[in-house]
Coordinates of C-alpha atoms in Angstrom, one line a residue:
M1 CA 0.0 0.0 0.0
T2 CA 1.3 3.4 -0.9
A3 CA 2.1 5.4 2.2
A4 CA 0.0 8.5 2.8
P5 CA 0.6 11.4 5.1
P6 CA -1.2 11.0 8.4
T7 CA -4.6 12.7 8.8
P8 CA -4.0 15.9 10.7
G9 CA -4.6 15.1 14.4
P10 CA -6.9 17.1 16.5
G11 CA -4.3 17.7 19.2
P12 CA -5.2 17.5 22.8
A13 CA -8.7 18.8 22.2
V14 CA -11.0 18.7 19.2
G15 CA -14.5 19.7 18.4
A16 CA -17.1 21.9 20.1
A17 CA -19.1 20.8 23.1
G18 CA -22.8 21.7 23.0
G19 CA -22.2 24.7 20.8
T20 CA -20.5 26.6 23.6
G21 CA -17.1 26.7 21.9
V22 CA -15.5 24.6 24.6
A23 CA -13.3 22.0 23.0
A24 CA -13.9 18.3 23.7
P25 CA -10.8 16.3 24.4
A26 CA -9.6 13.8 21.9
A27 CA -10.6 10.2 22.9
I28 CA -7.0 9.1 22.2
D29 CA -4.0 11.4 21.9
A30 CA -0.8 9.5 21.4
R31 CA 2.5 11.3 20.6
D32 CA 5.7 9.7 19.4
V33 CA 4.9 6.4 21.0
H34 CA 7.8 3.9 21.2
V35 CA 7.5 0.4 22.7
T36 CA 10.4 -2.0 23.1
L37 CA 9.8 -5.5 24.3
G38 CA 12.5 -8.1 25.0
G39 CA 15.1 -5.6 23.7
R40 CA 13.3 -5.4 20.3
P41 CA 11.5 -2.3 19.1
I42 CA 7.9 -3.1 18.3
V43 CA 6.3 0.3 18.0
R44 CA 8.3 3.1 16.5
G45 CA 7.3 6.7 16.8
V46 CA 3.5 6.4 16.3
D47 CA 1.4 9.5 16.5
L48 CA -2.3 8.8 16.8
Q49 CA -5.1 11.3 17.5
V50 CA -8.7 10.0 17.5
P51 CA -11.5 12.5 18.0
P52 CA -14.7 11.7 19.9
G53 CA -17.2 9.7 17.9
Q54 CA -14.8 8.3 15.3
V55 CA -14.6 4.6 14.4
L56 CA -11.0 3.8 13.5
A57 CA -9.7 0.5 12.1
L58 CA -6.1 -0.4 12.9
L59 CA -4.8 -2.7 10.2
G60 CA -1.5 -4.4 9.4
A61 CA 0.2 -7.7 8.7
N62 CA 1.0 -10.3 11.2
G63 CA 3.7 -8.9 13.6
S64 CA 3.2 -5.3 12.5
G65 CA 2.7 -4.2 16.1
K66 CA -1.1 -3.6 16.2
S67 CA -1.9 -5.4 19.4
T68 CA 1.2 -4.1 21.1
L69 CA 0.3 -0.5 20.2
V70 CA -3.2 -0.9 21.5
R71 CA -2.0 -2.4 24.7
A72 CA 0.5 0.4 25.1
L73 CA -2.3 3.0 24.6
L74 CA -4.2 1.3 27.5
G75 CA -1.1 1.0 29.7
V76 CA -1.0 -2.8 29.6
V77 CA 2.6 -2.7 28.3
P78 CA 4.9 0.2 29.2
L79 CA 5.9 3.0 26.8
T80 CA 9.6 3.2 26.1
S81 CA 9.0 6.9 25.3
G82 CA 6.2 9.2 24.1
S83 CA 2.9 10.1 25.7
V84 CA -0.7 9.0 25.7
H85 CA -3.9 10.8 26.9
L86 CA -7.2 9.0 27.0
L87 CA -10.5 10.9 27.3
G88 CA -8.5 14.0 28.1
A89 CA -6.4 12.5 30.9
P90 CA -2.7 11.4 30.9
L91 CA -2.3 7.6 31.0
G92 CA -2.6 6.4 34.6
P93 CA -5.0 6.7 37.5
R94 CA -6.6 10.0 36.2
V95 CA -8.1 8.3 33.2
P96 CA -11.8 7.6 33.7
W97 CA -11.3 3.8 33.3
Q98 CA -15.0 3.1 34.0
Q99 CA -15.7 4.8 30.7
V100 CA -13.2 2.6 28.7
G101 CA -14.2 -0.8 27.4
Y102 CA -11.6 -3.3 26.1
V103 CA -12.1 -6.6 24.3
P104 CA -8.9 -8.6 24.1
Q105 CA -8.3 -11.3 21.5
R106 CA -8.9 -14.1 24.0
M107 CA -10.2 -14.7 27.5
A108 CA -7.4 -14.9 30.1
A109 CA -6.9 -18.2 31.9
G110 CA -9.1 -18.3 34.9
G111 CA -6.7 -20.2 37.1
G112 CA -9.2 -23.0 37.5
V113 CA -11.7 -20.9 39.5
P114 CA -15.2 -21.5 38.2
T115 CA -16.7 -18.3 36.8
T116 CA -20.1 -17.9 35.2
A117 CA -20.9 -15.7 32.2
L118 CA -23.0 -13.5 34.4
E119 CA -20.1 -13.0 36.9
V120 CA -17.7 -12.1 34.0
V121 CA -20.1 -9.6 32.5
T122 CA -21.1 -8.1 35.9
S123 CA -17.4 -7.5 36.6
G124 CA -17.4 -4.9 33.8
L125 CA -19.3 -2.7 36.2
L126 CA -17.0 -3.0 39.2
H127 CA -14.9 0.1 38.5
G128 CA -17.5 2.8 38.2
R129 CA -17.7 5.5 40.9
R130 CA -21.0 4.1 42.1
L131 CA -22.0 0.4 41.9
L132 CA -25.5 -0.4 40.7
P133 CA -27.7 -2.3 43.1
P134 CA -27.3 -6.1 42.7
R135 CA -30.6 -6.5 40.8
D136 CA -29.7 -3.7 38.3
R137 CA -26.2 -5.1 37.8
R138 CA -27.7 -8.5 37.0
A139 CA -30.3 -7.0 34.6
R140 CA -27.7 -5.0 32.7
A141 CA -25.4 -8.0 32.5
H142 CA -28.2 -10.2 31.3
A143 CA -29.3 -7.6 28.7
A144 CA -25.7 -7.3 27.4
L145 CA -25.5 -11.1 27.0
E146 CA -28.9 -11.2 25.2
T147 CA -27.6 -8.6 22.8
L148 CA -24.8 -10.9 21.7
G149 CA -27.2 -13.9 21.6
V150 CA -25.8 -15.8 24.6
G151 CA -28.3 -14.8 27.3
H152 CA -29.1 -18.5 27.7
L153 CA -25.5 -19.0 28.9
L154 CA -26.0 -16.8 31.9
H155 CA -25.1 -19.4 34.5
R156 CA -22.7 -21.5 32.5
R157 CA -19.1 -21.5 33.5
V158 CA -17.0 -19.7 30.9
Q159 CA -14.4 -22.5 31.1
E160 CA -17.0 -24.7 29.5
L161 CA -17.9 -22.4 26.7
S162 CA -16.5 -22.5 23.1
G163 CA -14.0 -19.9 22.0
G164 CA -16.7 -18.0 20.1
Q165 CA -19.0 -18.0 23.1
Q166 CA -16.2 -16.8 25.3
Q167 CA -15.5 -14.0 22.9
R168 CA -19.2 -12.9 23.0
V169 CA -19.0 -12.9 26.8
L170 CA -15.9 -10.6 26.7
I171 CA -17.7 -8.3 24.3
A172 CA -20.7 -8.1 26.6
R173 CA -18.4 -7.3 29.5
A174 CA -17.1 -4.3 27.6
L175 CA -20.5 -3.1 26.4
V176 CA -22.2 -3.4 29.8
R177 CA -20.6 -0.2 31.0
H178 CA -21.7 1.8 28.0
P179 CA -18.2 3.1 27.3
R180 CA -17.2 6.4 25.8
L181 CA -14.1 4.7 24.4
L182 CA -14.3 1.1 23.1
V183 CA -11.1 -0.7 22.1
L184 CA -11.5 -4.0 20.3
D185 CA -8.7 -6.4 19.4
E186 CA -10.0 -8.8 16.6
P187 CA -13.4 -8.8 18.3
T188 CA -15.2 -11.0 15.7
S189 CA -12.6 -13.8 15.6
G190 CA -14.4 -17.2 16.0
I191 CA -17.9 -15.6 15.9
D192 CA -20.4 -16.6 13.2
L193 CA -21.5 -14.1 10.6
P194 CA -25.0 -13.4 12.0
T195 CA -23.5 -12.7 15.4
Q196 CA -20.8 -10.5 13.8
E197 CA -23.6 -8.5 12.2
T198 CA -25.5 -8.2 15.5
F199 CA -22.4 -7.0 17.2
V200 CA -21.6 -4.4 14.5
R201 CA -25.2 -3.0 14.8
T202 CA -24.6 -2.7 18.6
V203 CA -21.3 -0.9 18.0
A204 CA -23.1 1.4 15.5
T205 CA -25.7 2.3 18.2
L206 CA -22.9 3.0 20.6
R207 CA -21.1 5.2 18.0
D208 CA -24.4 7.1 17.5
T209 CA -24.3 8.1 21.1
G210 CA -20.9 9.8 20.6
A211 CA -18.6 6.9 21.7
T212 CA -15.2 6.4 20.0
V213 CA -14.2 3.0 18.7
L214 CA -10.7 1.7 17.9
V215 CA -10.8 -1.8 16.4
I216 CA -8.0 -4.0 15.2
L217 CA -9.0 -5.9 12.1
H218 CA -7.5 -8.2 9.6
E219 CA -10.5 -8.0 7.3
I220 CA -12.9 -5.0 7.2
G221 CA -15.8 -7.4 6.7
P222 CA -19.1 -6.4 8.3
F223 CA -17.4 -3.4 9.9
A224 CA -17.1 -1.7 6.5
P225 CA -20.1 0.6 6.9
L226 CA -18.9 1.8 10.3
I227 CA -15.2 2.6 9.6
D228 CA -14.5 6.3 9.3
R229 CA -10.7 6.0 9.1
A230 CA -8.0 3.4 8.7
V231 CA -4.5 3.4 10.1
V232 CA -2.1 0.8 8.7
L233 CA 1.1 -0.3 10.6
R234 CA 4.1 -1.9 9.1
H235 CA 7.1 -2.8 11.2
G236 CA 5.7 -0.7 14.0
R237 CA 5.3 2.5 12.0
V238 CA 2.3 4.2 10.5
V239 CA 2.4 3.8 6.7
H240 CA -1.2 4.9 5.9
D241 CA -3.6 7.1 7.7
G242 CA -6.8 8.0 5.9
A243 CA -9.6 6.4 4.0
P244 CA -10.2 2.7 4.7
P245 CA -9.3 0.2 2.0
A246 CA -12.0 -1.3 -0.2
A247 CA -13.8 -4.3 1.2
R248 CA -13.0 -7.7 -0.3
D249 CA -15.4 -8.6 -3.1
E250 CA -17.0 -12.0 -3.5
H251 CA -13.8 -13.2 -5.4
G252 CA -11.5 -11.9 -2.6
T253 CA -9.6 -9.6 -5.1
A254 CA -10.2 -6.1 -3.7
E255 CA -9.0 -6.3 -0.1
H256 CA -5.9 -4.4 1.1
D257 CA -2.6 -6.0 0.5
H258 CA -1.2 -5.9 4.0
T259 CA -3.4 -8.3 5.9
H260 CA -3.1 -12.0 6.6
P261 CA -5.7 -14.3 8.2
H262 CA -3.6 -14.8 11.3
A263 CA -3.6 -13.2 14.7
D264 CA -0.6 -11.3 16.0
P265 CA 1.6 -13.3 18.2
A266 CA 0.8 -12.9 21.9
P267 CA 2.9 -10.3 23.6
P268 CA 5.3 -11.4 26.3
S269 CA 3.0 -10.4 29.2
E270 CA -0.7 -10.3 29.5
G271 CA -0.6 -7.3 31.9
P272 CA -3.6 -6.0 33.8
D273 CA -7.1 -6.8 32.6
L274 CA -8.4 -3.6 31.1
T275 CA -11.7 -5.1 30.4
L276 CA -12.3 -4.6 34.1
G277 CA -11.0 -1.0 33.9
V278 CA -7.9 -1.6 36.0
A279 CA -5.6 1.3 35.6
P280 CA -1.9 0.4 35.5

């Protein structure tokens, strides 16, 4: 893909709030981000500013640094240098983590402790300033699971669920808090097409409320109608920032040339579970 100059970033604040002229902070404002893991540079000088309400696809080949960049933006892996602000606050305890939803590629090992789908999704509400009453927490968790078509698994242990079912539970856990910033790492991996389409409609509804969405994808697929902007990484650097690539046609000939149908290798450390809103 021919490299294109980055879309001009909004800086620390973009847009007007309520017509008052007061600028709304960028949902993500990352400046000159570098990440080195195991002595090897993975992310190299990335600048990324994402305004409120934008749906941005992060694309790139296997090993290009997509997942590492996202995890660095969320504080799961440390920055070697550079700076990150989320929802107007510097990365750290000042970030309103209860307004950030994160869906990782896979469910972390549970250490053998039985956990139901209801308990996993309810845990997405644990870091708000005020906990809902137990009945309301249960109702919201059940509704989120129903949205993803797995409400009937409410009391099933997640260890007994298929990979696709576990992924839907993780998505429900991120959505239950109605986040202002939703970060998704290959969210539709292992999920059938009808469920993918249901999830995309749910994300569209969230977007329509003003939420910002950053999603790692290998294939644009059903997300195509939602994507406002695409950023492509290659060897840890941004090589394209602008219009998303054309979706693959029925013969598979029109997709971008930098993707492969394989997930990025797992980073060396899982780090804190940002689906629960744990600040580093």
